[in-house]
């Protein structure tokens, strides 16, 4: 069966994967998920991008918020605040259950891969959700406020600090998680989701085994641009590009991925003038399920042209 691999971060990526599993048999889809945002908080191992995929593909996500679950209660967080605990990172009661279970399973020696598969199985998710690595890779932000852990930059400081560089602690020794390289080498199509290339996709590419597999793989590699009209829908992509001295356009996105990219899907109203790159166009704004299916199908169509 022809496999489709998606390299993805959190929110934007989860929309594409959701569109994909409604456009094709979910059993064909393997999402390889960024774990550079993972961190230990209050003693809990939190995996934001994996959890966004789990919540989104099982219909439990708070879609408007982009993270966490719909219909959350907040008794834990208010009790924590009352006790003087850190409440800058908002943890809903049902979300905490997932972090507690993951932390307990890790303490018993289970891998993040096995824990993620356990939850996906409980929630009837047909697609495979694989962490990029079971080793720690920590996205760090070198900023005008010093070196910041990712969540301190993204949540506590709301992406205000100016970024000088992005680092991935542990990447030099991190190994791809089980199944990751195999999925890439066996795939007929590899998609890079419209996640932030520098913050959410680069951690994946910083793992040597993954980067090498993407260079070797026979499948066309198609990225969905995170920009529409020179802006990013959510998050700091455009601001980050300016801070890194890059033009906020699809040429910069294409050049960033140039070592592995065969095609780029951009918005109908945009352009990309990078020579030698196949460019597809559709309305890439993903709000409804139909939007998400359209973008997924357009990315698959571009890949099919190149196969
Ligand atoms: N993002 C926020 O902006 N504020 C939060 O309080 C917050 C809490 C949170 C809890 C669990 C979780 O899995 C994600 C959470 N996020 C929050 C989102 C998270 O910072 C981002 O989803 C990723 O790290 C970036 O893709």
Short mmCIF file of C-alpha atoms and ligand atoms in Angstrom, two decimals:
data_model
loop_
_atom_site.label_atom_id
_atom_site.label_comp_id
_atom_site.label_asym_id
_atom_site.label_seq_id
_atom_site.Cartn_x
_atom_site.Cartn_y
_atom_site.Cartn_z
CA UNK A 1 0.00 0.00 0.00
CA UNK A 2 1.52 3.36 -0.95
CA UNK A 3 2.61 5.12 2.19
CA UNK A 4 2.35 8.85 2.83
CA UNK A 5 4.68 10.37 5.42
CA UNK A 6 4.02 13.82 6.89
CA UNK A 7 6.71 15.73 8.80
CA UNK A 8 4.78 17.92 11.19
CA UNK A 9 4.84 20.27 14.16
CA UNK A 10 1.68 21.16 16.02
CA UNK A 11 -1.28 23.23 14.95
CA UNK A 12 -0.74 23.87 11.22
CA UNK A 13 0.54 20.36 10.69
CA UNK A 14 -2.36 18.73 12.49
CA UNK A 15 -4.79 20.47 10.10
CA UNK A 16 -3.01 18.97 7.08
CA UNK A 17 -2.90 15.49 8.62
CA UNK A 18 -6.61 15.74 9.48
CA UNK A 19 -7.37 16.66 5.85
CA UNK A 20 -5.20 13.79 4.69
CA UNK A 21 -6.90 11.08 6.77
CA UNK A 22 -10.24 12.22 5.34
CA UNK A 23 -8.86 12.25 1.79
CA UNK A 24 -7.14 8.82 1.82
CA UNK A 25 -7.17 5.62 3.91
CA UNK A 26 -5.70 6.69 7.29
CA UNK A 27 -3.73 3.43 7.39
CA UNK A 28 -1.55 4.87 4.59
CA UNK A 29 -0.58 7.91 6.67
CA UNK A 30 2.40 8.20 9.05
CA UNK A 31 2.90 11.49 10.87
CA UNK A 32 6.48 12.04 12.11
CA UNK A 33 6.09 14.63 14.84
CA UNK A 34 8.42 17.28 16.26
CA UNK A 35 9.42 16.67 19.88
CA UNK A 36 11.72 19.68 20.18
CA UNK A 37 8.94 21.51 22.06
CA UNK A 38 8.78 18.75 24.68
CA UNK A 39 9.72 19.81 28.17
CA UNK A 40 9.54 18.77 31.75
CA UNK A 41 7.14 20.98 33.70
CA UNK A 42 6.05 20.39 37.33
CA UNK A 43 7.79 17.02 36.97
CA UNK A 44 5.54 16.08 34.02
CA UNK A 45 6.84 15.18 30.54
CA UNK A 46 4.82 17.34 28.15
CA UNK A 47 4.83 16.68 24.36
CA UNK A 48 2.83 19.57 22.85
CA UNK A 49 3.03 18.71 19.15
CA UNK A 50 2.31 15.00 19.69
CA UNK A 51 -0.66 15.95 21.88
CA UNK A 52 -2.00 18.38 19.27
CA UNK A 53 -1.93 15.52 16.71
CA UNK A 54 -3.59 13.10 19.16
CA UNK A 55 -6.32 15.58 20.09
CA UNK A 56 -6.90 16.76 16.51
CA UNK A 57 -7.09 13.30 14.90
CA UNK A 58 -9.44 12.01 17.61
CA UNK A 59 -11.75 15.04 17.43
CA UNK A 60 -10.90 16.10 21.01
CA UNK A 61 -8.89 19.23 20.18
CA UNK A 62 -9.79 22.75 21.19
CA UNK A 63 -9.56 23.83 17.55
CA UNK A 64 -9.96 27.56 18.23
CA UNK A 65 -7.12 27.56 20.77
CA UNK A 66 -4.84 25.29 18.69
CA UNK A 67 -3.72 23.25 21.68
CA UNK A 68 -5.30 21.30 24.54
CA UNK A 69 -8.76 19.75 24.60
CA UNK A 70 -12.27 20.99 23.94
CA UNK A 71 -14.48 21.27 27.04
CA UNK A 72 -11.61 21.38 29.53
CA UNK A 73 -12.06 22.05 33.27
CA UNK A 74 -9.39 23.93 35.20
CA UNK A 75 -9.66 22.73 38.80
CA UNK A 76 -6.05 21.46 38.81
CA UNK A 77 -4.61 24.76 37.54
CA UNK A 78 -6.59 26.93 39.97
CA UNK A 79 -5.61 24.68 42.88
CA UNK A 80 -1.98 24.83 41.69
CA UNK A 81 -2.13 28.65 41.57
CA UNK A 82 -3.61 28.72 45.10
CA UNK A 83 -0.57 26.71 46.20
CA UNK A 84 1.81 29.16 44.53
CA UNK A 85 2.70 26.78 41.70
CA UNK A 86 3.71 28.00 38.23
CA UNK A 87 0.58 28.61 36.17
CA UNK A 88 2.04 30.38 33.12
CA UNK A 89 1.72 27.13 31.15
CA UNK A 90 -2.00 26.37 31.26
CA UNK A 91 -2.79 22.72 31.97
CA UNK A 92 -6.43 21.59 31.78
CA UNK A 93 -7.62 18.69 33.95
CA UNK A 94 -8.02 16.19 31.10
CA UNK A 95 -4.72 17.34 29.55
CA UNK A 96 -2.97 16.73 32.88
CA UNK A 97 -4.22 13.13 32.85
CA UNK A 98 -2.31 12.56 29.59
CA UNK A 99 0.87 14.15 30.95
CA UNK A 100 0.64 12.13 34.19
CA UNK A 101 0.09 8.88 32.28
CA UNK A 102 2.96 9.62 29.87
CA UNK A 103 5.31 10.52 32.73
CA UNK A 104 4.36 7.35 34.64
CA UNK A 105 4.81 5.15 31.53
CA UNK A 106 8.21 6.76 30.78
CA UNK A 107 9.21 6.10 34.39
CA UNK A 108 8.31 2.42 33.84
CA UNK A 109 10.68 2.38 30.86
CA UNK A 110 8.09 2.69 28.09
CA UNK A 111 9.18 4.73 25.04
CA UNK A 112 7.45 7.88 23.83
CA UNK A 113 6.71 5.87 20.67
CA UNK A 114 4.88 3.17 22.64
CA UNK A 115 3.05 5.68 24.83
CA UNK A 116 1.86 7.65 21.78
CA UNK A 117 0.72 4.45 20.05
CA UNK A 118 -1.15 3.43 23.22
CA UNK A 119 -3.12 6.68 23.34
CA UNK A 120 -3.73 6.70 19.57
CA UNK A 121 -5.05 3.15 19.87
CA UNK A 122 -7.37 4.05 22.76
CA UNK A 123 -8.78 6.89 20.70
CA UNK A 124 -9.21 4.90 17.48
CA UNK A 125 -6.71 6.94 15.45
CA UNK A 126 -5.98 5.01 12.22
CA UNK A 127 -2.92 6.98 11.12
CA UNK A 128 0.46 6.23 12.72
CA UNK A 129 1.81 9.00 14.96
CA UNK A 130 5.56 8.63 15.52
CA UNK A 131 7.72 10.91 17.64
CA UNK A 132 10.75 12.00 15.62
CA UNK A 133 13.03 10.56 18.31
CA UNK A 134 12.88 8.89 21.72
CA UNK A 135 16.01 10.81 22.65
CA UNK A 136 15.78 14.34 24.00
CA UNK A 137 16.08 17.13 21.43
CA UNK A 138 15.37 20.52 23.01
CA UNK A 139 14.61 23.52 20.79
CA UNK A 140 16.39 26.52 22.31
CA UNK A 141 16.06 30.15 21.23
CA UNK A 142 19.10 32.42 21.18
CA UNK A 143 17.40 35.80 21.59
CA UNK A 144 18.05 39.38 22.61
CA UNK A 145 16.92 38.21 26.09
CA UNK A 146 19.51 35.42 26.18
CA UNK A 147 19.08 31.68 25.65
CA UNK A 148 15.46 30.63 26.21
CA UNK A 149 13.85 27.19 26.43
CA UNK A 150 11.25 26.93 23.68
CA UNK A 151 8.13 27.10 25.86
CA UNK A 152 9.55 30.05 27.82
CA UNK A 153 9.97 31.89 24.50
CA UNK A 154 6.73 30.71 22.90
CA UNK A 155 4.29 30.80 25.83
CA UNK A 156 5.78 32.72 28.75
CA UNK A 157 7.30 35.50 26.60
CA UNK A 158 4.72 35.20 23.80
CA UNK A 159 7.43 35.19 21.09
CA UNK A 160 8.33 38.82 21.92
CA UNK A 161 12.13 38.32 22.21
CA UNK A 162 14.01 38.90 18.94
CA UNK A 163 15.47 35.62 17.68
CA UNK A 164 19.14 35.48 16.72
CA UNK A 165 19.37 31.70 16.17
CA UNK A 166 17.54 28.46 16.93
CA UNK A 167 19.44 25.54 18.49
CA UNK A 168 18.49 21.89 19.04
CA UNK A 169 20.12 20.58 22.19
CA UNK A 170 20.92 16.88 21.94
CA UNK A 171 20.34 16.69 18.17
CA UNK A 172 23.91 15.58 17.49
CA UNK A 173 23.37 12.32 19.35
CA UNK A 174 19.61 11.86 18.93
CA UNK A 175 18.53 8.80 16.94
CA UNK A 176 15.33 8.59 14.86
CA UNK A 177 12.59 6.78 16.77
CA UNK A 178 11.63 3.25 15.72
CA UNK A 179 9.81 3.18 12.41
CA UNK A 180 10.74 6.72 11.35
CA UNK A 181 13.50 5.97 8.82
CA UNK A 182 11.66 2.89 7.58
CA UNK A 183 8.49 4.95 6.96
CA UNK A 184 10.42 7.62 5.02
CA UNK A 185 12.32 5.10 2.85
CA UNK A 186 9.14 3.09 2.12
CA UNK A 187 6.98 6.14 1.38
CA UNK A 188 5.64 6.99 -2.06
CA UNK A 189 5.03 10.57 -0.90
CA UNK A 190 6.65 12.74 1.77
CA UNK A 191 4.85 15.92 2.84
CA UNK A 192 6.25 18.70 5.01
CA UNK A 193 3.30 20.29 6.84
CA UNK A 194 2.80 24.08 7.00
CA UNK A 195 4.46 24.21 10.42
CA UNK A 196 7.10 26.80 11.25
CA UNK A 197 10.18 25.64 9.29
CA UNK A 198 12.71 27.07 11.75
CA UNK A 199 10.94 26.18 15.00
CA UNK A 200 8.91 23.04 14.25
CA UNK A 201 10.37 21.30 11.18
CA UNK A 202 14.09 21.98 11.68
CA UNK A 203 14.19 19.91 14.90
CA UNK A 204 13.18 16.92 12.75
CA UNK A 205 15.84 17.76 10.14
CA UNK A 206 18.45 18.19 12.90
CA UNK A 207 18.28 14.44 13.59
CA UNK A 208 20.94 13.11 11.19
CA UNK A 209 19.19 9.82 10.50
CA UNK A 210 16.01 11.64 9.45
CA UNK A 211 17.79 14.18 7.24
CA UNK A 212 19.78 11.43 5.54
CA UNK A 213 16.64 9.36 4.94
CA UNK A 214 14.92 12.36 3.34
CA UNK A 215 17.89 12.90 1.02
CA UNK A 216 17.98 9.19 0.10
CA UNK A 217 14.25 8.56 -0.24
CA UNK A 218 12.82 7.93 -3.71
CA UNK A 219 9.53 9.64 -2.94
CA UNK A 220 8.88 13.24 -3.98
CA UNK A 221 9.15 15.63 -1.01
CA UNK A 222 6.46 18.32 -1.08
CA UNK A 223 6.17 21.16 1.43
CA UNK A 224 3.01 23.15 2.09
CA UNK A 225 4.03 26.77 2.60
CA UNK A 226 3.15 28.19 6.04
CA UNK A 227 2.78 31.65 4.45
CA UNK A 228 -0.28 33.19 2.86
CA UNK A 229 0.23 36.63 1.35
CA UNK A 230 3.52 37.03 3.22
CA UNK A 231 1.95 36.25 6.57
CA UNK A 232 1.71 33.14 8.71
CA UNK A 233 -1.70 32.18 10.03
CA UNK A 234 -0.65 31.60 13.64
CA UNK A 235 2.58 31.90 15.53
CA UNK A 236 5.77 33.80 14.89
CA UNK A 237 6.87 32.53 11.46
CA UNK A 238 6.88 35.92 9.68
CA UNK A 239 8.37 37.77 12.67
CA UNK A 240 11.07 35.11 12.99
CA UNK A 241 11.94 35.34 9.29
CA UNK A 242 12.41 39.13 9.57
CA UNK A 243 14.59 38.63 12.66
CA UNK A 244 16.68 36.07 10.76
CA UNK A 245 17.12 38.58 7.93
CA UNK A 246 14.98 36.65 5.44
CA UNK A 247 12.40 37.96 3.01
CA UNK A 248 8.97 36.81 4.19
CA UNK A 249 8.08 34.97 1.01
CA UNK A 250 7.88 31.51 -0.52
CA UNK A 251 11.35 31.80 -2.06
CA UNK A 252 12.79 31.89 1.48
CA UNK A 253 10.70 28.85 2.46
CA UNK A 254 11.81 26.94 -0.66
CA UNK A 255 15.47 27.81 -0.11
CA UNK A 256 15.26 26.75 3.52
CA UNK A 257 14.23 23.25 2.48
CA UNK A 258 16.26 23.20 -0.75
CA UNK A 259 18.43 20.21 0.18
CA UNK A 260 15.42 17.88 0.33
CA UNK A 261 12.58 19.64 -1.52
CA UNK A 262 11.01 18.63 -4.86
CA UNK A 263 7.86 20.73 -4.77
CA UNK A 264 6.15 23.54 -2.86
CA UNK A 265 2.39 24.06 -2.53
CA UNK A 266 1.64 27.77 -2.19
CA UNK A 267 -1.50 29.87 -1.86
CA UNK A 268 -3.41 30.81 -5.01
CA UNK A 269 -2.59 34.48 -4.52
CA UNK A 270 1.14 33.98 -3.97
CA UNK A 271 4.21 33.17 -6.09
CA UNK A 272 7.50 31.31 -5.89
CA UNK A 273 10.30 31.98 -8.35
CA UNK A 274 12.88 29.43 -7.24
CA UNK A 275 14.29 27.79 -10.38
CA UNK A 276 13.90 24.03 -10.69
CA UNK A 277 11.23 23.72 -8.02
CA UNK A 278 7.80 22.35 -8.90
CA UNK A 279 5.14 24.73 -7.58
CA UNK A 280 1.49 23.88 -7.00
CA UNK A 281 -1.24 26.35 -6.03
CA UNK A 282 -4.52 26.17 -4.17
CA UNK A 283 -6.30 28.13 -1.48
CA UNK A 284 -4.09 27.01 1.41
CA UNK A 285 -6.14 28.63 4.18
CA UNK A 286 -7.38 25.65 6.25
CA UNK A 287 -10.43 26.47 8.35
CA UNK A 288 -13.07 23.90 7.44
CA UNK A 289 -12.54 20.17 7.00
CA UNK A 290 -13.13 20.68 3.27
CA UNK A 291 -10.28 23.22 3.24
CA UNK A 292 -7.98 20.72 4.95
CA UNK A 293 -8.95 17.98 2.48
CA UNK A 294 -8.41 20.34 -0.47
CA UNK A 295 -4.91 21.26 0.66
CA UNK A 296 -4.03 17.62 1.36
CA UNK A 297 -5.29 16.56 -2.06
CA UNK A 298 -3.46 19.42 -3.80
CA UNK A 299 -0.20 18.39 -2.10
CA UNK A 300 -0.75 14.75 -3.15
CA UNK A 301 -1.53 15.88 -6.72
CA UNK A 302 1.73 17.85 -6.88
CA UNK A 303 3.61 14.81 -5.60
CA UNK A 304 1.89 12.59 -8.18
CA UNK A 305 3.06 14.94 -10.97
CA UNK A 306 6.64 14.43 -9.80
CA UNK A 307 6.57 10.70 -9.01
N1 LIG B 1 0.35 27.52 24.34
C1 LIG B 1 0.10 28.75 24.85
O1 LIG B 1 0.23 29.74 24.14
N2 LIG B 1 -0.29 28.90 26.16
C2 LIG B 1 -0.42 27.87 26.99
O2 LIG B 1 -0.75 28.05 28.18
C3 LIG B 1 -0.21 26.55 26.47
C4 LIG B 1 -0.38 25.41 27.26
C5 LIG B 1 -0.19 24.14 26.66
C6 LIG B 1 -0.41 22.98 27.40
C7 LIG B 1 -0.20 21.73 26.83
C8 LIG B 1 0.22 21.64 25.50
O3 LIG B 1 0.41 20.42 24.94
C9 LIG B 1 0.43 22.78 24.74
C10 LIG B 1 0.23 24.04 25.32
N3 LIG B 1 0.43 25.22 24.58
C11 LIG B 1 0.19 26.44 25.12
C12 LIG B 1 0.83 25.17 23.17
C13 LIG B 1 2.31 24.88 22.98
O4 LIG B 1 3.14 25.79 23.60
C14 LIG B 1 2.51 24.88 21.47
O5 LIG B 1 1.49 24.08 20.95
C15 LIG B 1 3.71 24.19 20.90
O6 LIG B 1 4.73 24.01 21.76
C16 LIG B 1 4.13 24.99 19.67
O7 LIG B 1 3.69 24.28 18.56
#
